[in-house]
Amino acid sequence: MKYLRVPFVSTITAATAITDVSFFLNGATRHSIDNLLWSNSGYKPNVSFAIAYTSESILLKYFVTEKYTTAVYHEINDPVFEDTCVEFFIAFGDDKNYYNLEFNRLGTPLVGYGPGKQDRTLLQNASISQIKSLGKMASEPDAEGHIEWELALCIPLSLFVHHHINPLTDSIGRVNFFKCGDNLPEPHFLSWSSVDSPLPDFHLPEFFGTIQFI
C-alpha cells in the first residue's frame, strides 16, 4: 500500500493569496497519478500532484497534460466527474467514512462524505465555498497536440465538518488521488494508489494509501 508524508508549511496562512499558494506548490515534491485503470485504449494522461499543509488548510496542486479537456459545470456539487476532473479522497484516523473532493479544471467543486459510493451526503454550499482555487491552462497545445493545465487548491480544515482535526500534525489517515473524464472523447481513469475492481469505481477505501502529516 502506498504511503504519503505531507510536510508542514509555516509561511502560508489563511490570508495568503491563492496565486502565492500555487507558486509555492510549483516547487514542492510531485507525486504521480499513474495507475491506468479500466482502459481499453491505453490512453494515459500525464498527471501529478503536490501537497502540503498549514495550521489551517491542506494545500494541493494538480499538474495535467492530456489530449482533451472540457469544463461545462460551474455550480457547486455539479457532476464535475463528467468534465476533465481531478479528485482527492481522504479518511481521517480510523473513520470508515471518507470525504470525496472532486474538481474540474475551472475549480468547480463537488464534495461528499460517507462510507461508500452509494451512501454519499453532499456537503453544504456554505462549507464548500470556503475552498480557494486557481486554474490555469496553456494557451496553445504542445508539440504533440496535448493540453497542459494546472489547478491549485487551498482546502480549509473547517471544510471537514464531521471532524475536529486541528492541528493535523502527526495525524494519519487514508487517501487516494484520481484523474478522470467520463464524457471526454477518450474516457479514462487514473489513480495514485491502485484500485483492484472489475468495474470503474473510485469509491473503494480498502485501496486507499496511507497519509501522514509530519
PDB file of C-alpha atoms in Angstrom:
ATOM      1  CA  MET A   1       0.000   0.000   0.000  1.00  0.00           C
ATOM      2  CA  LYS A   2       1.295   3.462  -0.833  1.00  0.00           C
ATOM      3  CA  TYR A   3       2.447   5.886   1.854  1.00  0.00           C
ATOM      4  CA  LEU A   4       2.457   9.674   1.574  1.00  0.00           C
ATOM      5  CA  ARG A   5       4.196  12.020   4.010  1.00  0.00           C
ATOM      6  CA  VAL A   6       2.888  15.576   3.839  1.00  0.00           C
ATOM      7  CA  PRO A   7       5.125  18.445   5.007  1.00  0.00           C
ATOM      8  CA  PHE A   8       4.046  21.359   7.172  1.00  0.00           C
ATOM      9  CA  VAL A   9       4.380  24.914   5.819  1.00  0.00           C
ATOM     10  CA  SER A  10       4.591  27.819   8.252  1.00  0.00           C
ATOM     11  CA  THR A  11       4.858  30.635   5.707  1.00  0.00           C
ATOM     12  CA  ILE A  12       1.326  30.293   4.303  1.00  0.00           C
ATOM     13  CA  THR A  13      -1.731  31.446   6.248  1.00  0.00           C
ATOM     14  CA  ALA A  14      -5.445  31.876   5.609  1.00  0.00           C
ATOM     15  CA  ALA A  15      -4.670  35.374   4.335  1.00  0.00           C
ATOM     16  CA  THR A  16      -2.217  34.138   1.689  1.00  0.00           C
ATOM     17  CA  ALA A  17      -3.442  34.677  -1.874  1.00  0.00           C
ATOM     18  CA  ILE A  18      -4.164  31.538  -3.881  1.00  0.00           C
ATOM     19  CA  THR A  19      -1.702  32.786  -6.509  1.00  0.00           C
ATOM     20  CA  ASP A  20       1.058  32.582  -3.896  1.00  0.00           C
ATOM     21  CA  VAL A  21      -0.102  29.119  -2.809  1.00  0.00           C
ATOM     22  CA  SER A  22       0.071  27.993  -6.430  1.00  0.00           C
ATOM     23  CA  PHE A  23       3.571  29.420  -6.858  1.00  0.00           C
ATOM     24  CA  PHE A  24       4.771  27.729  -3.670  1.00  0.00           C
ATOM     25  CA  LEU A  25       3.460  24.327  -4.764  1.00  0.00           C
ATOM     26  CA  ASN A  26       5.313  24.620  -8.071  1.00  0.00           C
ATOM     27  CA  GLY A  27       8.482  23.944  -6.087  1.00  0.00           C
ATOM     28  CA  ALA A  28       7.097  21.141  -3.918  1.00  0.00           C
ATOM     29  CA  THR A  29       7.651  17.416  -4.464  1.00  0.00           C
ATOM     30  CA  ARG A  30       5.357  15.974  -7.117  1.00  0.00           C
ATOM     31  CA  HIS A  31       3.662  12.590  -6.894  1.00  0.00           C
ATOM     32  CA  SER A  32       2.435  10.761  -9.981  1.00  0.00           C
ATOM     33  CA  ILE A  33      -1.140   9.645 -10.534  1.00  0.00           C
ATOM     34  CA  ASP A  34      -0.091   6.907 -12.928  1.00  0.00           C
ATOM     35  CA  ASN A  35      -2.133   3.766 -12.345  1.00  0.00           C
ATOM     36  CA  LEU A  36      -4.202   3.389 -15.514  1.00  0.00           C
ATOM     37  CA  LEU A  37      -7.437   1.581 -14.686  1.00  0.00           C
ATOM     38  CA  TRP A  38     -10.272   0.077 -16.739  1.00  0.00           C
ATOM     39  CA  SER A  39      -8.737   1.050 -20.071  1.00  0.00           C
ATOM     40  CA  ASN A  40      -9.270  -0.482 -23.485  1.00  0.00           C
ATOM     41  CA  SER A  41      -7.350   2.129 -25.466  1.00  0.00           C
ATOM     42  CA  GLY A  42      -4.252   2.541 -23.299  1.00  0.00           C
ATOM     43  CA  TYR A  43      -4.664   6.317 -23.388  1.00  0.00           C
ATOM     44  CA  LYS A  44      -2.931   7.750 -20.327  1.00  0.00           C
ATOM     45  CA  PRO A  45      -2.752  11.464 -19.493  1.00  0.00           C
ATOM     46  CA  ASN A  46       0.305  12.688 -17.601  1.00  0.00           C
ATOM     47  CA  VAL A  47      -0.873  13.680 -14.115  1.00  0.00           C
ATOM     48  CA  SER A  48       0.874  14.555 -10.871  1.00  0.00           C
ATOM     49  CA  PHE A  49       0.147  16.482  -7.688  1.00  0.00           C
ATOM     50  CA  ALA A  50       1.958  18.382  -4.955  1.00  0.00           C
ATOM     51  CA  ILE A  51       0.628  18.580  -1.408  1.00  0.00           C
ATOM     52  CA  ALA A  52       1.453  20.355   1.854  1.00  0.00           C
ATOM     53  CA  TYR A  53      -0.459  21.588   4.885  1.00  0.00           C
ATOM     54  CA  THR A  54      -0.636  24.521   7.279  1.00  0.00           C
ATOM     55  CA  SER A  55      -2.243  25.027  10.664  1.00  0.00           C
ATOM     56  CA  GLU A  56      -5.457  25.928   8.827  1.00  0.00           C
ATOM     57  CA  SER A  57      -5.517  24.246   5.428  1.00  0.00           C
ATOM     58  CA  ILE A  58      -4.471  21.455   3.115  1.00  0.00           C
ATOM     59  CA  LEU A  59      -2.662  22.816   0.053  1.00  0.00           C
ATOM     60  CA  LEU A  60      -2.952  20.788  -3.135  1.00  0.00           C
ATOM     61  CA  LYS A  61      -1.997  21.337  -6.750  1.00  0.00           C
ATOM     62  CA  TYR A  62      -2.569  19.142  -9.786  1.00  0.00           C
ATOM     63  CA  PHE A  63      -0.461  19.215 -12.953  1.00  0.00           C
ATOM     64  CA  VAL A  64      -2.101  17.651 -16.019  1.00  0.00           C
ATOM     65  CA  THR A  65      -1.174  17.071 -19.657  1.00  0.00           C
ATOM     66  CA  GLU A  66      -3.847  15.401 -21.799  1.00  0.00           C
ATOM     67  CA  LYS A  67      -5.296  15.264 -25.315  1.00  0.00           C
ATOM     68  CA  TYR A  68      -8.770  16.534 -24.467  1.00  0.00           C
ATOM     69  CA  THR A  69     -10.246  18.886 -21.928  1.00  0.00           C
ATOM     70  CA  THR A  70     -13.707  20.194 -21.206  1.00  0.00           C
ATOM     71  CA  ALA A  71     -15.332  22.116 -18.358  1.00  0.00           C
ATOM     72  CA  VAL A  72     -19.067  22.710 -18.672  1.00  0.00           C
ATOM     73  CA  TYR A  73     -20.034  22.670 -14.992  1.00  0.00           C
ATOM     74  CA  HIS A  74     -19.865  25.842 -12.908  1.00  0.00           C
ATOM     75  CA  GLU A  75     -22.050  25.267  -9.848  1.00  0.00           C
ATOM     76  CA  ILE A  76     -21.052  23.686  -6.530  1.00  0.00           C
ATOM     77  CA  ASN A  77     -21.824  19.939  -6.434  1.00  0.00           C
ATOM     78  CA  ASP A  78     -22.425  19.711 -10.174  1.00  0.00           C
ATOM     79  CA  PRO A  79     -21.286  16.331 -11.657  1.00  0.00           C
ATOM     80  CA  VAL A  80     -17.778  17.576 -12.412  1.00  0.00           C
ATOM     81  CA  PHE A  81     -16.524  13.989 -12.893  1.00  0.00           C
ATOM     82  CA  GLU A  82     -18.075  14.192 -16.357  1.00  0.00           C
ATOM     83  CA  ASP A  83     -15.681  17.043 -17.196  1.00  0.00           C
ATOM     84  CA  THR A  84     -11.913  16.966 -17.151  1.00  0.00           C
ATOM     85  CA  CYS A  85     -11.670  16.108 -13.467  1.00  0.00           C
ATOM     86  CA  VAL A  86      -9.185  15.574 -10.627  1.00  0.00           C
ATOM     87  CA  GLU A  87     -10.185  14.071  -7.298  1.00  0.00           C
ATOM     88  CA  PHE A  88      -8.945  13.785  -3.704  1.00  0.00           C
ATOM     89  CA  PHE A  89     -10.482  11.245  -1.306  1.00  0.00           C
ATOM     90  CA  ILE A  90      -9.492  11.284   2.380  1.00  0.00           C
ATOM     91  CA  ALA A  91     -10.492   9.450   5.565  1.00  0.00           C
ATOM     92  CA  PHE A  92      -9.170  10.746   8.878  1.00  0.00           C
ATOM     93  CA  GLY A  93      -7.889   8.349  11.525  1.00  0.00           C
ATOM     94  CA  ASP A  94      -9.843   5.097  11.682  1.00  0.00           C
ATOM     95  CA  ASP A  95     -13.083   6.589  10.355  1.00  0.00           C
ATOM     96  CA  LYS A  96     -14.827   4.225   7.926  1.00  0.00           C
ATOM     97  CA  ASN A  97     -16.339   7.269   6.242  1.00  0.00           C
ATOM     98  CA  TYR A  98     -14.345   9.466   3.891  1.00  0.00           C
ATOM     99  CA  TYR A  99     -14.625  12.765   2.052  1.00  0.00           C
ATOM    100  CA  ASN A 100     -14.554  12.882  -1.749  1.00  0.00           C
ATOM    101  CA  LEU A 101     -13.391  16.203  -3.199  1.00  0.00           C
ATOM    102  CA  GLU A 102     -13.757  16.451  -6.978  1.00  0.00           C
ATOM    103  CA  PHE A 103     -12.880  19.392  -9.236  1.00  0.00           C
ATOM    104  CA  ASN A 104     -12.979  20.205 -12.928  1.00  0.00           C
ATOM    105  CA  ARG A 105     -10.187  22.316 -14.376  1.00  0.00           C
ATOM    106  CA  LEU A 106     -12.089  25.518 -13.540  1.00  0.00           C
ATOM    107  CA  GLY A 107     -12.055  24.557  -9.868  1.00  0.00           C
ATOM    108  CA  THR A 108     -15.788  23.817  -9.715  1.00  0.00           C
ATOM    109  CA  PRO A 109     -16.104  21.543  -6.660  1.00  0.00           C
ATOM    110  CA  LEU A 110     -18.173  18.562  -5.644  1.00  0.00           C
ATOM    111  CA  VAL A 111     -17.686  17.384  -2.042  1.00  0.00           C
ATOM    112  CA  GLY A 112     -19.367  14.464  -0.312  1.00  0.00           C
ATOM    113  CA  TYR A 113     -18.990  12.306   2.795  1.00  0.00           C
ATOM    114  CA  GLY A 114     -19.947   8.741   3.617  1.00  0.00           C
ATOM    115  CA  PRO A 115     -18.804   5.098   3.736  1.00  0.00           C
ATOM    116  CA  GLY A 116     -19.174   4.174   0.060  1.00  0.00           C
ATOM    117  CA  LYS A 117     -20.260   5.150  -3.426  1.00  0.00           C
ATOM    118  CA  GLN A 118     -23.975   4.682  -2.794  1.00  0.00           C
ATOM    119  CA  ASP A 119     -24.024   6.367   0.614  1.00  0.00           C
ATOM    120  CA  ARG A 120     -22.762   9.872  -0.071  1.00  0.00           C
ATOM    121  CA  THR A 121     -24.037  13.004   1.628  1.00  0.00           C
ATOM    122  CA  LEU A 122     -23.101  16.186  -0.211  1.00  0.00           C
ATOM    123  CA  LEU A 123     -21.679  18.946   1.965  1.00  0.00           C
ATOM    124  CA  GLN A 124     -23.449  22.282   2.141  1.00  0.00           C
ATOM    125  CA  ASN A 125     -22.526  25.019  -0.319  1.00  0.00           C
ATOM    126  CA  ALA A 126     -21.542  27.334   2.522  1.00  0.00           C
ATOM    127  CA  SER A 127     -18.822  24.907   3.605  1.00  0.00           C
ATOM    128  CA  ILE A 128     -17.596  24.057   0.113  1.00  0.00           C
ATOM    129  CA  SER A 129     -17.400  27.706  -0.945  1.00  0.00           C
ATOM    130  CA  GLN A 130     -14.549  28.184   1.538  1.00  0.00           C
ATOM    131  CA  ILE A 131     -12.204  26.336  -0.826  1.00  0.00           C
ATOM    132  CA  LYS A 132      -9.871  28.642  -2.747  1.00  0.00           C
ATOM    133  CA  SER A 133      -8.938  27.505  -6.252  1.00  0.00           C
ATOM    134  CA  LEU A 134      -6.893  28.745  -9.181  1.00  0.00           C
ATOM    135  CA  GLY A 135      -6.967  27.036 -12.561  1.00  0.00           C
ATOM    136  CA  LYS A 136      -4.546  27.746 -15.391  1.00  0.00           C
ATOM    137  CA  MET A 137      -4.440  26.293 -18.894  1.00  0.00           C
ATOM    138  CA  ALA A 138      -1.819  26.745 -21.600  1.00  0.00           C
ATOM    139  CA  SER A 139      -2.998  28.978 -24.431  1.00  0.00           C
ATOM    140  CA  GLU A 140      -1.748  26.550 -27.086  1.00  0.00           C
ATOM    141  CA  PRO A 141      -1.330  22.756 -27.260  1.00  0.00           C
ATOM    142  CA  ASP A 142       2.203  21.378 -27.033  1.00  0.00           C
ATOM    143  CA  ALA A 143       4.129  19.916 -29.982  1.00  0.00           C
ATOM    144  CA  GLU A 144       2.180  16.652 -29.708  1.00  0.00           C
ATOM    145  CA  GLY A 145      -1.171  18.424 -29.573  1.00  0.00           C
ATOM    146  CA  HIS A 146      -1.639  17.842 -25.860  1.00  0.00           C
ATOM    147  CA  ILE A 147      -3.066  20.422 -23.485  1.00  0.00           C
ATOM    148  CA  GLU A 148      -1.368  21.394 -20.238  1.00  0.00           C
ATOM    149  CA  TRP A 149      -3.355  22.690 -17.285  1.00  0.00           C
ATOM    150  CA  GLU A 150      -2.959  23.157 -13.548  1.00  0.00           C
ATOM    151  CA  LEU A 151      -5.278  23.518 -10.586  1.00  0.00           C
ATOM    152  CA  ALA A 152      -4.174  24.880  -7.207  1.00  0.00           C
ATOM    153  CA  LEU A 153      -6.397  24.398  -4.152  1.00  0.00           C
ATOM    154  CA  CYS A 154      -6.390  25.725  -0.620  1.00  0.00           C
ATOM    155  CA  ILE A 155      -8.751  23.488   1.352  1.00  0.00           C
ATOM    156  CA  PRO A 156      -9.557  24.832   4.837  1.00  0.00           C
ATOM    157  CA  LEU A 157      -9.715  22.286   7.641  1.00  0.00           C
ATOM    158  CA  SER A 158     -13.117  23.727   8.529  1.00  0.00           C
ATOM    159  CA  LEU A 159     -14.456  22.071   5.354  1.00  0.00           C
ATOM    160  CA  PHE A 160     -14.245  18.696   7.084  1.00  0.00           C
ATOM    161  CA  VAL A 161     -17.371  19.321   9.121  1.00  0.00           C
ATOM    162  CA  HIS A 162     -17.639  15.805  10.536  1.00  0.00           C
ATOM    163  CA  HIS A 163     -14.239  16.012  12.236  1.00  0.00           C
ATOM    164  CA  HIS A 164     -12.230  18.177  14.601  1.00  0.00           C
ATOM    165  CA  ILE A 165      -8.773  17.775  13.098  1.00  0.00           C
ATOM    166  CA  ASN A 166      -6.931  20.944  14.001  1.00  0.00           C
ATOM    167  CA  PRO A 167      -3.995  20.565  14.226  1.00  0.00           C
ATOM    168  CA  LEU A 168      -3.147  17.941  11.622  1.00  0.00           C
ATOM    169  CA  THR A 169       0.444  17.483  12.786  1.00  0.00           C
ATOM    170  CA  ASP A 170       1.320  13.810  13.475  1.00  0.00           C
ATOM    171  CA  SER A 171      -2.118  12.621  12.351  1.00  0.00           C
ATOM    172  CA  ILE A 172      -2.557   9.675   9.999  1.00  0.00           C
ATOM    173  CA  GLY A 173      -5.358   8.888   7.594  1.00  0.00           C
ATOM    174  CA  ARG A 174      -6.147   7.095   4.354  1.00  0.00           C
ATOM    175  CA  VAL A 175      -6.174   8.760   0.970  1.00  0.00           C
ATOM    176  CA  ASN A 176      -6.290   8.409  -2.781  1.00  0.00           C
ATOM    177  CA  PHE A 177      -5.939  10.794  -5.704  1.00  0.00           C
ATOM    178  CA  PHE A 178      -7.596  10.363  -9.086  1.00  0.00           C
ATOM    179  CA  LYS A 179      -7.940  11.743 -12.612  1.00  0.00           C
ATOM    180  CA  CYS A 180     -10.913  11.024 -14.847  1.00  0.00           C
ATOM    181  CA  GLY A 181     -13.095  12.446 -17.588  1.00  0.00           C
ATOM    182  CA  ASP A 182     -16.258  10.439 -18.080  1.00  0.00           C
ATOM    183  CA  ASN A 183     -17.593  12.466 -21.022  1.00  0.00           C
ATOM    184  CA  LEU A 184     -14.317  13.112 -22.829  1.00  0.00           C
ATOM    185  CA  PRO A 185     -13.681  11.607 -26.302  1.00  0.00           C
ATOM    186  CA  GLU A 186     -11.392   9.062 -24.600  1.00  0.00           C
ATOM    187  CA  PRO A 187     -12.734   8.445 -21.081  1.00  0.00           C
ATOM    188  CA  HIS A 188     -10.021   7.418 -18.637  1.00  0.00           C
ATOM    189  CA  PHE A 189      -9.449   6.547 -15.002  1.00  0.00           C
ATOM    190  CA  LEU A 190      -6.145   7.046 -13.210  1.00  0.00           C
ATOM    191  CA  SER A 191      -5.240   6.650  -9.543  1.00  0.00           C
ATOM    192  CA  TRP A 192      -2.314   7.305  -7.211  1.00  0.00           C
ATOM    193  CA  SER A 193      -2.908   4.120  -5.189  1.00  0.00           C
ATOM    194  CA  SER A 194      -4.011   1.273  -7.438  1.00  0.00           C
ATOM    195  CA  VAL A 195      -7.609   0.027  -7.323  1.00  0.00           C
ATOM    196  CA  ASP A 196      -8.458  -3.639  -7.920  1.00  0.00           C
ATOM    197  CA  SER A 197     -12.022  -3.742  -9.209  1.00  0.00           C
ATOM    198  CA  PRO A 198     -13.569  -5.269 -12.352  1.00  0.00           C
ATOM    199  CA  LEU A 199     -15.678  -2.152 -12.943  1.00  0.00           C
ATOM    200  CA  PRO A 200     -14.807   1.564 -12.733  1.00  0.00           C
ATOM    201  CA  ASP A 201     -15.191   2.634  -9.112  1.00  0.00           C
ATOM    202  CA  PHE A 202     -13.022   5.098  -7.188  1.00  0.00           C
ATOM    203  CA  HIS A 203     -15.149   4.699  -4.052  1.00  0.00           C
ATOM    204  CA  LEU A 204     -13.262   1.716  -2.639  1.00  0.00           C
ATOM    205  CA  PRO A 205     -11.500   2.868   0.541  1.00  0.00           C
ATOM    206  CA  GLU A 206      -9.881  -0.537   1.033  1.00  0.00           C
ATOM    207  CA  PHE A 207      -7.469   0.520  -1.715  1.00  0.00           C
ATOM    208  CA  PHE A 208      -6.608   3.918  -0.238  1.00  0.00           C
ATOM    209  CA  GLY A 209      -2.982   4.575   0.658  1.00  0.00           C
ATOM    210  CA  THR A 210      -1.778   5.985   3.972  1.00  0.00           C
ATOM    211  CA  ILE A 211      -1.255   9.707   4.535  1.00  0.00           C
ATOM    212  CA  GLN A 212       0.815  11.134   7.383  1.00  0.00           C
ATOM    213  CA  PHE A 213       1.005  14.833   8.206  1.00  0.00           C
ATOM    214  CA  ILE A 214       4.527  15.386   9.528  1.00  0.00           C
TER     215      ILE A 214
END
